Amino acid sequence: MARPRHLSEPRPLQLLLILVALAYMGLMLFLPLGAVLVQALQDGWTAWLDAVREPDALAAIRLTLLVAGISVPLNMIFGVAAAWAISKYDFRGKTLLVTLIELPFSVSPVVSGLVFVLLFGAQGWFGEWLAARNIEIIFAVPGLVLATVFVTFPFVARQLIPLMTLQGREEEEAALSLGASGWQTFWRVTLPNIRFGLLYGVLLCNARAMGEFGAVSVVSGHIRGETNTMPLHVEVLYNEYNFVAAFAVASLLAGLALVTLVLKSFLEWRHGDELAAARH
Amino acid sequence: MNLQPPATSASVTVKSVSKRFSSFPALNDVSLEIAPGEFMALLGPSGSGKTTLLRVIAGLEVPDAGQVLFGKRDVTRVPVAQRGVGFVFQHYALFGHMTVAENIAFGLTVMKRSDRPSRPRIAERVAELLALVQLDGYEKRFPSQLSGGQRQRIALARALARKPSILLLDEPFGALDAKVRRELRTALRKIHEEVGLTSVFVTHDHEEAFGLAERVTVLGSGVIEEVGTPEQLRASTNGFVRRFLE
C-alpha cells in the first residue's frame, strides 16, 4: 500500500536518504568485512589454510569451541530459569533482579574480567585458598568460562522475559489443572512455547561467547596454544605483524558472524511474531 | 454415547475463605455450598472476587484462611493437579503447538504410565469428546485454524477428558460474540446434563447467569451478597443485588 503522494517525501529526497544509508552501511559493515577476506586471502588459499591449520591456531579454535560449549548451555539454563521466575511469579526484589540481569551489558568487559582476577587471581580474595589446593582459575579454562558466562549472561534471559510475560500463565495453569506435574508442564507446554525465542537468544549468546575479547583477554594470560581463544589469537598474530595469519583466523570469526546473521534473519522471517515481544 | 458419569459428582463446600492480594482483599470470609450435580453461577461486577473464588476452588490460588471441601475431602492444600477438576479459561489457553487431538488428550497423556489409557483408548476418548462438543473430525486441526467458539468447545472437551467430578469455567463466553455465545450456552447446558457433573461458572452478565444456572451466587467487593435461584434473585430485596440487576 503506497502512501498518498502528498504525504510522502519528494522522490529525490527519498533516493538521497536511501543512498546515504547504503553508503554508510557499505563503509561501516561491508568494507571491513571485505577487507578481512581480502587480507586473509592475499597470499592465496594455501596460505590461508596453513594459517588456520597451524597448531596454535587449531588450539585457539578448540579452546573457543570449548569455552562457548560450556558457557552457552550454562547461560541457556540460567536464562530460562531467570525468565521463568521473573515472568511467572511475583516476589520481592523482582525489579532488582531484572536490573542485575542487564548489568553485564552496562559494565565494560574489561572490568568484568578484572572482577574475576580480583576474586580468583593469585593476589585475589580466594587466591591463596585456591593456590593451596592447586586449583587454577585465572590464566586457565575455568577463568575463561567464568568471564564468558558473565559477559553473555543477559542474552537468553533478555530475549525470554518479555516473551514469557506476554504469554502469561494461562497455558501453564491449564496444563496443571489437567493433572500435569511442574516438570511435565515445563517440557510439554512452556518450552515449546518459547523455543524460537530461546533459539534466538542462544544464537546471539553464542556469537558473543565466541567473539568476546575484553573480559577474556584479562583472565587469559595469553599463553599461546593454551589459553588463547580465537579473538586473542588474532591479536597476538597481528601484533607479530603476521597479517595473513591474523586475518585468516579473523575470517573464521567473520564467517561465524555471517552464519549467525543468516540464522537470525531466518528466525526473524519465519517466527517474527514470537520474537517481536522482546523488541518492544 | 459412551460417557459414564463420573463416580461422584461431588459437592463443593467453601468455608470462611479469605484471600488478599498485595494491596486489596479479594475475598473476605466467604462461605458457599454447592450441591452435587448443581449448575452454579458466580455473578458480580469486575473486582468482586468471583474469579478469585473460582480459582480458589480450582486450587489455582491458595486461600489465606478458610477451607475448601469436595464432598468430605478437604482439598484446601491439595495442588490443582490432584484435585480432579476441569477448568476452562476465558481465553481458551489451548496449547498452540499441539493439534486438537493432542490438546484434548493432554490430561490423559500426562498420567502415570500405570494409570494411562492405551493409545487406541485415548484416540477413542478424543473422538467421543469431539462428538460431545459437536466438532467430530477436527482431530488434526491446530487451534489457530479454529474460530473462537470452536476453540472454547475444544477447551471444554479437554477439561472433560479425565472425567472430572467438578467443572469450573472462568467467563467461558467472555471473548465470544453474541450468536456464538448463545450456541455455546446451549451446548454447555446439554453437556452438564449428559455428563452429570457439578459445574460452576463465572460471569458478569446476569442474563447469562440466569439463563444457564440453577442457582446464582452474587458477589460484591469480596463478599457474597446473596445466593438463590434466578426467580429468588429477581425478587431480591438486597440493595446491591437490585442495583446490579438493573
Short mmCIF file of C-alpha atoms in Angstrom, two decimals:
data_model
loop_
_atom_site.label_atom_id
_atom_site.label_comp_id
_atom_site.label_asym_id
_atom_site.label_seq_id
_atom_site.Cartn_x
_atom_site.Cartn_y
_atom_site.Cartn_z
CA MET A 1 0.00 0.00 0.00
CA ALA A 2 1.64 3.20 -1.16
CA ARG A 3 1.07 6.32 0.82
CA PRO A 4 -0.67 9.19 -0.96
CA ARG A 5 1.84 11.28 -2.87
CA HIS A 6 1.30 14.48 -0.90
CA LEU A 7 2.16 12.66 2.35
CA SER A 8 5.45 11.28 1.04
CA GLU A 9 8.84 12.93 0.86
CA PRO A 10 9.79 14.07 -2.65
CA ARG A 11 11.38 11.42 -4.82
CA PRO A 12 14.92 12.90 -4.94
CA LEU A 13 14.98 13.18 -1.16
CA GLN A 14 13.89 9.53 -0.85
CA LEU A 15 16.69 8.46 -3.17
CA LEU A 16 19.21 10.58 -1.33
CA LEU A 17 18.25 9.08 2.04
CA ILE A 18 18.48 5.54 0.67
CA LEU A 19 21.87 6.27 -0.88
CA VAL A 20 23.22 7.76 2.34
CA ALA A 21 22.03 4.71 4.29
CA LEU A 22 23.59 2.32 1.77
CA ALA A 23 26.86 4.21 1.65
CA TYR A 24 27.06 4.23 5.42
CA MET A 25 26.38 0.50 5.62
CA GLY A 26 28.94 -0.17 2.92
CA LEU A 27 31.56 1.87 4.70
CA MET A 28 30.89 0.57 8.19
CA LEU A 29 29.85 -3.03 7.52
CA PHE A 30 30.78 -4.41 4.13
CA LEU A 31 34.12 -2.69 3.62
CA PRO A 32 35.66 -4.03 6.87
CA LEU A 33 34.23 -7.49 6.22
CA GLY A 34 35.61 -7.40 2.69
CA ALA A 35 38.98 -6.15 3.94
CA VAL A 36 39.21 -9.11 6.31
CA LEU A 37 38.62 -11.55 3.47
CA VAL A 38 40.97 -9.77 1.06
CA GLN A 39 43.78 -9.65 3.62
CA ALA A 40 43.19 -13.26 4.65
CA LEU A 41 43.42 -14.46 1.05
CA GLN A 42 46.10 -12.14 -0.30
CA ASP A 43 48.67 -14.94 -0.38
CA GLY A 44 46.16 -17.43 -1.76
CA TRP A 45 44.15 -20.30 -0.37
CA THR A 46 47.12 -22.39 0.70
CA ALA A 47 48.49 -19.63 2.91
CA TRP A 48 45.03 -19.23 4.42
CA LEU A 49 44.75 -22.96 5.00
CA ASP A 50 48.24 -23.15 6.52
CA ALA A 51 47.46 -20.29 8.90
CA VAL A 52 44.24 -21.91 10.03
CA ARG A 53 45.82 -25.37 10.40
CA GLU A 54 48.81 -24.16 12.34
CA PRO A 55 48.85 -25.89 15.82
CA ASP A 56 48.38 -22.69 17.85
CA ALA A 57 45.50 -21.63 15.64
CA LEU A 58 43.90 -25.04 15.98
CA ALA A 59 44.36 -24.86 19.75
CA ALA A 60 42.69 -21.44 19.76
CA ILE A 61 39.76 -22.77 17.73
CA ARG A 62 39.39 -25.77 20.04
CA LEU A 63 39.53 -23.53 23.11
CA THR A 64 36.94 -21.14 21.72
CA LEU A 65 34.62 -24.05 20.95
CA LEU A 66 35.20 -25.50 24.43
CA VAL A 67 34.53 -22.20 26.23
CA ALA A 68 31.41 -21.49 24.16
CA GLY A 69 30.35 -25.13 24.54
CA ILE A 70 30.34 -24.74 28.33
CA SER A 71 29.16 -21.11 28.68
CA VAL A 72 26.26 -21.17 26.22
CA PRO A 73 24.44 -24.18 27.75
CA LEU A 74 25.01 -22.73 31.23
CA ASN A 75 23.51 -19.38 30.23
CA MET A 76 20.71 -21.15 28.43
CA ILE A 77 19.72 -22.89 31.67
CA PHE A 78 20.26 -19.76 33.81
CA GLY A 79 18.41 -17.64 31.28
CA VAL A 80 15.36 -19.90 31.11
CA ALA A 81 15.28 -20.24 34.90
CA ALA A 82 15.58 -16.48 35.45
CA ALA A 83 13.00 -15.63 32.79
CA TRP A 84 10.65 -18.27 34.20
CA ALA A 85 10.91 -16.91 37.73
CA ILE A 86 10.54 -13.29 36.64
CA SER A 87 7.67 -13.74 34.21
CA LYS A 88 5.55 -16.33 36.01
CA TYR A 89 5.89 -15.42 39.68
CA ASP A 90 5.56 -12.32 41.82
CA PHE A 91 8.18 -11.85 44.50
CA ARG A 92 10.06 -9.12 46.30
CA GLY A 93 13.12 -7.75 44.57
CA LYS A 94 11.89 -8.70 41.09
CA THR A 95 12.83 -5.36 39.52
CA LEU A 96 16.24 -5.55 41.18
CA LEU A 97 16.78 -8.98 39.65
CA VAL A 98 15.84 -7.69 36.19
CA THR A 99 18.34 -4.84 36.59
CA LEU A 100 21.04 -7.24 37.75
CA ILE A 101 20.50 -9.48 34.73
CA GLU A 102 21.15 -6.48 32.49
CA LEU A 103 24.26 -5.48 34.43
CA PRO A 104 26.82 -7.24 32.21
CA PHE A 105 25.63 -5.13 29.26
CA SER A 106 26.41 -1.88 31.02
CA VAL A 107 29.75 -2.92 32.51
CA SER A 108 32.86 -2.65 30.37
CA PRO A 109 34.03 -6.19 29.50
CA VAL A 110 37.49 -5.37 30.81
CA VAL A 111 36.01 -4.61 34.20
CA SER A 112 34.05 -7.87 34.05
CA GLY A 113 37.31 -9.71 33.52
CA LEU A 114 39.10 -7.78 36.26
CA VAL A 115 36.39 -8.72 38.77
CA PHE A 116 37.34 -12.37 38.37
CA VAL A 117 41.07 -11.62 38.65
CA LEU A 118 40.25 -9.74 41.85
CA LEU A 119 38.34 -12.72 43.19
CA PHE A 120 40.36 -15.69 41.99
CA GLY A 121 43.75 -14.26 40.95
CA ALA A 122 46.97 -15.02 42.86
CA GLN A 123 46.56 -11.77 44.86
CA GLY A 124 42.76 -12.06 44.89
CA TRP A 125 40.34 -12.80 47.73
CA PHE A 126 40.32 -16.54 47.17
CA GLY A 127 43.79 -16.66 45.57
CA GLU A 128 45.65 -18.24 48.48
CA TRP A 129 42.93 -20.73 49.24
CA LEU A 130 42.88 -21.84 45.59
CA ALA A 131 46.67 -21.95 45.29
CA ALA A 132 46.88 -24.15 48.40
CA ARG A 133 44.56 -26.60 46.69
CA ASN A 134 46.25 -26.36 43.31
CA ILE A 135 43.11 -25.07 41.62
CA GLU A 136 43.79 -22.83 38.64
CA ILE A 137 41.05 -20.43 37.60
CA ILE A 138 42.74 -17.31 36.28
CA PHE A 139 45.01 -17.93 33.27
CA ALA A 140 43.15 -21.21 32.74
CA VAL A 141 39.96 -22.54 31.16
CA PRO A 142 37.72 -22.01 34.26
CA GLY A 143 38.55 -18.29 34.25
CA LEU A 144 37.79 -18.02 30.54
CA VAL A 145 34.46 -19.75 31.08
CA LEU A 146 33.56 -17.55 34.07
CA ALA A 147 34.35 -14.34 32.18
CA THR A 148 32.41 -15.53 29.13
CA VAL A 149 29.41 -16.61 31.20
CA PHE A 150 29.33 -13.23 32.91
CA VAL A 151 29.52 -11.23 29.70
CA THR A 152 26.92 -13.31 27.82
CA PHE A 153 24.56 -13.79 30.75
CA PRO A 154 21.80 -11.37 29.63
CA PHE A 155 21.22 -12.64 26.09
CA VAL A 156 18.89 -15.57 26.72
CA ALA A 157 17.10 -14.06 29.73
CA ARG A 158 16.50 -10.73 27.97
CA GLN A 159 15.02 -12.47 24.97
CA LEU A 160 12.72 -14.64 27.05
CA ILE A 161 11.43 -12.31 29.80
CA PRO A 162 9.18 -10.17 27.56
CA LEU A 163 8.05 -13.22 25.57
CA MET A 164 7.11 -15.24 28.64
CA THR A 165 5.49 -12.24 30.32
CA LEU A 166 3.36 -11.72 27.22
CA GLN A 167 2.35 -15.38 27.12
CA GLY A 168 1.18 -15.23 30.74
CA ARG A 169 0.43 -18.17 32.97
CA GLU A 170 -2.81 -19.46 31.49
CA GLU A 171 -1.40 -22.32 29.43
CA GLU A 172 0.72 -23.49 32.36
CA GLU A 173 -2.31 -23.29 34.63
CA ALA A 174 -4.33 -25.25 32.09
CA ALA A 175 -1.65 -27.96 31.99
CA LEU A 176 -1.54 -28.15 35.78
CA SER A 177 -5.33 -28.30 36.02
CA LEU A 178 -5.19 -31.24 33.61
CA GLY A 179 -3.02 -33.13 36.07
CA ALA A 180 0.45 -32.41 34.66
CA SER A 181 3.37 -32.13 37.06
CA GLY A 182 5.53 -29.00 37.09
CA TRP A 183 8.20 -30.81 35.13
CA GLN A 184 5.74 -32.09 32.51
CA THR A 185 4.28 -28.60 32.23
CA PHE A 186 7.73 -27.16 31.59
CA TRP A 187 8.76 -29.67 28.94
CA ARG A 188 5.44 -30.02 27.16
CA VAL A 189 3.96 -26.53 27.37
CA THR A 190 6.43 -23.83 28.45
CA LEU A 191 9.46 -24.92 26.43
CA PRO A 192 7.62 -25.47 23.12
CA ASN A 193 6.07 -22.01 23.55
CA ILE A 194 9.43 -20.29 23.85
CA ARG A 195 11.53 -22.49 21.57
CA PHE A 196 12.21 -19.93 18.84
CA GLY A 197 12.83 -17.11 21.27
CA LEU A 198 15.21 -19.40 23.11
CA LEU A 199 16.99 -20.37 19.91
CA TYR A 200 17.35 -16.70 19.00
CA GLY A 201 18.80 -15.86 22.41
CA VAL A 202 21.18 -18.82 22.26
CA LEU A 203 22.33 -17.74 18.81
CA LEU A 204 23.23 -14.23 19.99
CA CYS A 205 24.73 -15.63 23.18
CA ASN A 206 26.93 -17.98 21.17
CA ALA A 207 28.09 -15.27 18.76
CA ARG A 208 29.15 -13.11 21.66
CA ALA A 209 30.71 -16.02 23.58
CA MET A 210 32.92 -16.94 20.62
CA GLY A 211 33.74 -13.35 19.75
CA GLU A 212 34.31 -11.95 23.24
CA PHE A 213 37.66 -10.21 23.57
CA GLY A 214 37.89 -7.80 26.51
CA ALA A 215 36.83 -9.85 29.51
CA VAL A 216 38.52 -12.98 28.22
CA SER A 217 41.74 -11.07 27.47
CA VAL A 218 42.06 -10.03 31.11
CA VAL A 219 41.74 -13.53 32.57
CA SER A 220 43.51 -15.44 29.81
CA GLY A 221 47.19 -14.63 30.31
CA HIS A 222 47.72 -15.09 26.56
CA ILE A 223 49.56 -18.39 26.72
CA ARG A 224 49.86 -19.46 23.10
CA GLY A 225 48.29 -22.80 22.32
CA GLU A 226 46.85 -22.98 25.83
CA THR A 227 44.75 -20.03 26.95
CA ASN A 228 44.39 -18.06 23.72
CA THR A 229 40.91 -18.09 22.26
CA MET A 230 40.38 -17.15 18.62
CA PRO A 231 39.94 -13.38 19.14
CA LEU A 232 43.02 -13.32 21.38
CA HIS A 233 44.99 -15.36 18.88
CA VAL A 234 44.10 -12.84 16.17
CA GLU A 235 45.53 -10.03 18.28
CA VAL A 236 48.74 -11.94 19.04
CA LEU A 237 49.31 -12.69 15.37
CA TYR A 238 48.53 -9.12 14.39
CA ASN A 239 50.99 -7.71 16.93
CA GLU A 240 53.61 -10.01 15.42
CA TYR A 241 52.97 -8.42 12.01
CA ASN A 242 51.72 -11.82 10.81
CA PHE A 243 48.85 -10.19 8.91
CA VAL A 244 47.85 -13.07 6.68
CA ALA A 245 47.56 -15.48 9.60
CA ALA A 246 45.78 -12.87 11.74
CA PHE A 247 43.22 -12.17 9.06
CA ALA A 248 42.84 -15.85 8.23
CA VAL A 249 41.74 -16.61 11.78
CA ALA A 250 39.71 -13.39 11.78
CA SER A 251 37.93 -14.56 8.63
CA LEU A 252 36.70 -17.59 10.56
CA LEU A 253 35.15 -15.26 13.15
CA ALA A 254 33.67 -13.18 10.36
CA GLY A 255 32.22 -16.38 8.92
CA LEU A 256 30.65 -17.13 12.29
CA ALA A 257 29.12 -13.65 12.26
CA LEU A 258 27.68 -14.24 8.81
CA VAL A 259 26.22 -17.63 9.76
CA THR A 260 24.71 -16.06 12.88
CA LEU A 261 23.25 -13.25 10.78
CA VAL A 262 21.68 -15.66 8.29
CA LEU A 263 20.17 -17.87 11.02
CA LYS A 264 18.97 -14.79 12.87
CA SER A 265 17.29 -13.37 9.77
CA PHE A 266 15.70 -16.73 9.07
CA LEU A 267 14.25 -16.89 12.59
CA GLU A 268 13.01 -13.30 12.31
CA TRP A 269 11.42 -14.08 8.97
CA ARG A 270 9.69 -17.30 10.00
CA HIS A 271 8.87 -16.60 13.65
CA GLY A 272 8.92 -12.82 13.81
CA ASP A 273 5.68 -12.54 15.78
CA GLU A 274 7.09 -14.66 18.57
CA LEU A 275 10.35 -12.74 18.68
CA ALA A 276 8.69 -9.35 18.40
CA ALA A 277 7.75 -9.44 22.08
CA ALA A 278 11.36 -8.85 23.01
CA ARG A 279 11.76 -5.85 20.76
CA HIS A 280 9.08 -3.61 22.25
CA MET B 1 -22.76 -42.05 23.86
CA ASN B 2 -20.16 -43.86 25.88
CA LEU B 3 -19.62 -41.34 28.62
CA GLN B 4 -20.19 -42.84 32.01
CA PRO B 5 -20.98 -40.21 34.60
CA PRO B 6 -18.08 -39.63 36.99
CA ALA B 7 -18.02 -41.81 40.10
CA THR B 8 -19.28 -38.96 42.24
CA SER B 9 -20.39 -35.56 41.08
CA ALA B 10 -19.02 -34.05 44.26
CA SER B 11 -20.42 -31.22 46.30
CA VAL B 12 -18.25 -28.16 46.82
CA THR B 13 -18.05 -26.51 50.23
CA VAL B 14 -16.25 -23.22 50.74
CA LYS B 15 -15.80 -22.40 54.42
CA SER B 16 -14.90 -18.85 55.57
CA VAL B 17 -12.34 -18.35 52.82
CA SER B 18 -10.32 -15.14 52.75
CA LYS B 19 -7.76 -14.16 50.16
CA ARG B 20 -5.74 -10.96 49.98
CA PHE B 21 -3.64 -9.78 47.10
CA SER B 22 -0.80 -7.43 47.93
CA SER B 23 -2.99 -4.33 48.03
CA PHE B 24 -6.63 -5.31 48.33
CA PRO B 25 -8.72 -8.11 49.83
CA ALA B 26 -10.20 -10.18 47.02
CA LEU B 27 -12.31 -12.47 49.23
CA ASN B 28 -13.44 -11.69 52.73
CA ASP B 29 -14.75 -14.59 54.84
CA VAL B 30 -16.71 -16.23 52.03
CA SER B 31 -18.75 -19.39 52.63
CA LEU B 32 -20.72 -21.26 49.98
CA GLU B 33 -22.35 -24.68 49.50
CA ILE B 34 -22.71 -26.13 46.01
CA ALA B 35 -24.74 -29.35 45.79
CA PRO B 36 -23.57 -32.40 43.79
CA GLY B 37 -24.62 -32.07 40.16
CA GLU B 38 -25.67 -28.47 40.58
CA PHE B 39 -25.12 -25.78 37.95
CA MET B 40 -23.95 -22.69 39.81
CA ALA B 41 -23.07 -19.24 38.51
CA LEU B 42 -20.78 -16.79 40.31
CA LEU B 43 -22.07 -13.38 39.28
CA GLY B 44 -20.68 -9.96 40.05
CA PRO B 45 -19.05 -6.82 38.71
CA SER B 46 -15.33 -6.80 37.99
CA GLY B 47 -13.28 -6.71 41.16
CA SER B 48 -15.98 -8.52 43.13
CA GLY B 49 -13.76 -11.55 43.71
CA LYS B 50 -15.78 -14.01 41.62
CA THR B 51 -12.82 -15.20 39.58
CA THR B 52 -10.66 -15.44 42.70
CA LEU B 53 -13.32 -17.61 44.33
CA LEU B 54 -13.38 -19.89 41.29
CA ARG B 55 -9.58 -20.10 41.28
CA VAL B 56 -9.55 -20.91 44.99
CA ILE B 57 -12.00 -23.75 44.34
CA ALA B 58 -9.75 -24.96 41.49
CA GLY B 59 -6.57 -24.74 43.53
CA LEU B 60 -5.01 -22.11 41.28
CA GLU B 61 -4.98 -19.77 44.29
CA VAL B 62 -4.30 -20.78 47.86
CA PRO B 63 -6.62 -19.03 50.34
CA ASP B 64 -5.05 -17.14 53.26
CA ALA B 65 -7.70 -18.54 55.58
CA GLY B 66 -10.62 -20.96 55.39
CA GLN B 67 -11.21 -24.34 53.80
CA VAL B 68 -12.35 -25.87 50.53
CA LEU B 69 -14.02 -29.30 50.59
CA PHE B 70 -15.03 -31.55 47.70
CA GLY B 71 -17.62 -33.85 49.26
CA LYS B 72 -16.00 -34.72 52.60
CA ARG B 73 -12.44 -34.40 51.23
CA ASP B 74 -10.53 -31.35 52.46
CA VAL B 75 -8.68 -30.09 49.37
CA THR B 76 -7.51 -26.73 50.75
CA ARG B 77 -3.84 -27.72 50.48
CA VAL B 78 -4.20 -30.09 47.52
CA PRO B 79 -2.49 -28.73 44.38
CA VAL B 80 -4.65 -28.15 41.33
CA ALA B 81 -3.14 -31.15 39.51
CA GLN B 82 -4.50 -33.54 42.11
CA ARG B 83 -7.92 -32.00 42.65
CA GLY B 84 -9.59 -33.69 39.72
CA VAL B 85 -11.34 -30.58 38.44
CA GLY B 86 -11.81 -29.46 34.86
CA PHE B 87 -11.01 -25.80 34.28
CA VAL B 88 -12.00 -23.70 31.27
CA PHE B 89 -10.30 -20.33 30.75
CA GLN B 90 -11.75 -17.19 29.24
CA HIS B 91 -9.09 -17.08 26.52
CA TYR B 92 -9.18 -20.86 25.97
CA ALA B 93 -5.50 -21.43 26.89
CA LEU B 94 -5.23 -24.12 24.24
CA PHE B 95 -1.71 -25.35 23.53
CA GLY B 96 -0.89 -23.72 20.21
CA HIS B 97 1.80 -26.16 19.15
CA MET B 98 -0.46 -29.21 19.63
CA THR B 99 -3.27 -30.46 17.40
CA VAL B 100 -6.83 -30.52 18.66
CA ALA B 101 -6.48 -34.24 19.42
CA GLU B 102 -3.24 -33.69 21.35
CA ASN B 103 -4.84 -30.85 23.28
CA ILE B 104 -7.80 -32.96 24.32
CA ALA B 105 -5.62 -35.96 25.11
CA PHE B 106 -3.16 -33.90 27.18
CA GLY B 107 -4.70 -34.73 30.53
CA LEU B 108 -4.60 -38.44 29.68
CA THR B 109 -1.06 -38.47 28.29
CA VAL B 110 0.44 -36.89 31.42
CA MET B 111 -0.95 -39.65 33.64
CA LYS B 112 1.40 -42.10 35.33
CA ARG B 113 2.20 -44.96 32.97
CA SER B 114 0.36 -47.45 35.18
CA ASP B 115 -2.89 -45.41 35.01
CA ARG B 116 -2.56 -44.11 31.47
CA PRO B 117 -5.04 -45.47 28.92
CA SER B 118 -3.63 -47.17 25.81
CA ARG B 119 -3.13 -45.14 22.65
CA PRO B 120 -6.21 -46.54 20.88
CA ARG B 121 -8.26 -45.95 24.02
CA ILE B 122 -7.06 -42.32 24.15
CA ALA B 123 -7.92 -41.82 20.47
CA GLU B 124 -11.36 -43.27 21.14
CA ARG B 125 -11.85 -40.94 24.10
CA VAL B 126 -10.79 -37.93 21.98
CA ALA B 127 -13.35 -38.89 19.32
CA GLU B 128 -16.06 -39.23 21.98
CA LEU B 129 -15.30 -35.82 23.41
CA LEU B 130 -15.20 -34.22 19.96
CA ALA B 131 -18.63 -35.71 19.30
CA LEU B 132 -19.81 -34.33 22.64
CA VAL B 133 -18.80 -30.80 21.68
CA GLN B 134 -20.03 -31.33 18.10
CA LEU B 135 -16.67 -30.99 16.40
CA ASP B 136 -16.30 -34.54 15.05
CA GLY B 137 -13.34 -35.00 12.76
CA TYR B 138 -11.37 -31.97 13.94
CA GLU B 139 -8.55 -34.08 15.45
CA LYS B 140 -5.80 -32.96 13.09
CA ARG B 141 -6.51 -29.23 13.16
CA PHE B 142 -4.45 -26.71 15.10
CA PRO B 143 -6.08 -24.20 17.48
CA SER B 144 -5.02 -21.32 15.22
CA GLN B 145 -7.23 -22.78 12.47
CA LEU B 146 -10.38 -22.62 14.61
CA SER B 147 -12.87 -19.86 15.40
CA GLY B 148 -13.23 -18.58 18.96
CA GLY B 149 -16.35 -20.62 19.59
CA GLN B 150 -14.69 -23.77 18.26
CA ARG B 151 -11.63 -23.16 20.41
CA GLN B 152 -13.74 -22.86 23.51
CA ARG B 153 -15.50 -26.13 22.65
CA ILE B 154 -12.11 -27.81 22.36
CA ALA B 155 -11.05 -26.31 25.69
CA LEU B 156 -14.24 -27.73 27.18
CA ALA B 157 -13.56 -31.17 25.70
CA ARG B 158 -10.00 -31.03 27.03
CA ALA B 159 -11.22 -30.16 30.52
CA LEU B 160 -13.59 -33.15 30.46
CA ALA B 161 -11.06 -35.71 29.23
CA ARG B 162 -10.16 -37.06 32.66
CA LYS B 163 -13.81 -37.21 33.72
CA PRO B 164 -13.61 -34.59 36.45
CA SER B 165 -16.38 -34.52 39.03
CA ILE B 166 -16.32 -30.73 39.05
CA LEU B 167 -16.18 -28.40 36.04
CA LEU B 168 -15.06 -24.82 36.61
CA LEU B 169 -15.43 -22.16 33.90
CA ASP B 170 -13.95 -18.66 34.11
CA GLU B 171 -16.01 -16.29 31.91
CA PRO B 172 -16.12 -19.02 29.27
CA PHE B 173 -18.12 -16.91 26.80
CA GLY B 174 -16.45 -13.60 27.59
CA ALA B 175 -14.38 -13.44 24.42
CA LEU B 176 -17.14 -14.55 22.03
CA ASP B 177 -19.79 -12.71 20.06
CA ALA B 178 -23.48 -12.89 20.94
CA LYS B 179 -24.55 -15.58 18.47
CA VAL B 180 -21.70 -17.96 19.30
CA ARG B 181 -22.33 -17.27 22.96
CA ARG B 182 -25.93 -18.49 22.69
CA GLU B 183 -24.93 -21.64 20.81
CA LEU B 184 -22.22 -22.44 23.30
CA ARG B 185 -24.53 -21.83 26.25
CA THR B 186 -26.97 -24.41 24.91
CA ALA B 187 -24.12 -26.84 24.29
CA LEU B 188 -22.76 -26.35 27.80
CA ARG B 189 -26.16 -26.85 29.39
CA LYS B 190 -26.59 -30.10 27.43
CA ILE B 191 -23.13 -31.36 28.37
CA HIS B 192 -23.71 -30.56 32.03
CA GLU B 193 -26.83 -32.71 31.98
CA GLU B 194 -25.37 -35.53 29.88
CA VAL B 195 -22.15 -35.86 31.81
CA GLY B 196 -23.77 -35.11 35.14
CA LEU B 197 -21.06 -33.13 36.88
CA THR B 198 -21.04 -30.22 39.27
CA SER B 199 -20.47 -27.06 37.23
CA VAL B 200 -19.50 -23.61 38.44
CA PHE B 201 -19.05 -20.71 36.06
CA VAL B 202 -18.08 -17.09 36.46
CA THR B 203 -19.83 -14.30 34.60
CA HIS B 204 -20.54 -10.59 34.90
CA ASP B 205 -23.64 -10.89 32.72
CA HIS B 206 -26.78 -11.59 34.77
CA GLU B 207 -28.83 -12.68 31.75
CA GLU B 208 -26.22 -15.35 31.12
CA ALA B 209 -26.17 -16.42 34.77
CA PHE B 210 -29.96 -16.60 34.98
CA GLY B 211 -30.32 -18.32 31.62
CA LEU B 212 -27.87 -21.07 32.39
CA ALA B 213 -27.51 -21.74 36.11
CA GLU B 214 -29.83 -23.42 38.58
CA ARG B 215 -28.61 -21.17 41.35
CA VAL B 216 -26.65 -17.93 41.22
CA THR B 217 -24.21 -16.50 43.78
CA VAL B 218 -23.99 -12.72 43.62
CA LEU B 219 -20.69 -11.27 44.81
CA GLY B 220 -19.82 -7.68 45.57
CA SER B 221 -16.34 -6.49 46.58
CA GLY B 222 -15.12 -9.71 48.12
CA VAL B 223 -18.26 -10.84 49.94
CA ILE B 224 -21.32 -12.88 48.94
CA GLU B 225 -24.35 -10.62 48.73
CA GLU B 226 -26.93 -13.30 48.03
CA VAL B 227 -27.33 -16.86 46.79
CA GLY B 228 -30.53 -18.06 45.16
CA THR B 229 -32.39 -19.33 42.13
CA PRO B 230 -32.93 -16.81 39.33
CA GLU B 231 -36.56 -16.32 40.50
CA GLN B 232 -35.49 -15.63 44.06
CA LEU B 233 -32.84 -13.15 42.93
CA ARG B 234 -35.22 -11.30 40.61
CA ALA B 235 -37.41 -10.73 43.66
CA SER B 236 -34.45 -9.84 45.88
CA THR B 237 -34.70 -7.07 48.43
CA ASN B 238 -30.92 -6.73 48.73
CA GLY B 239 -29.94 -3.24 47.57
CA PHE B 240 -26.69 -4.32 45.91
CA VAL B 241 -28.38 -7.17 44.02
CA ARG B 242 -31.23 -4.91 42.87
CA ARG B 243 -28.81 -2.30 41.59
CA PHE B 244 -26.63 -4.87 39.87
CA LEU B 245 -29.61 -6.47 38.09
CA GLU B 246 -30.93 -3.18 36.75
#
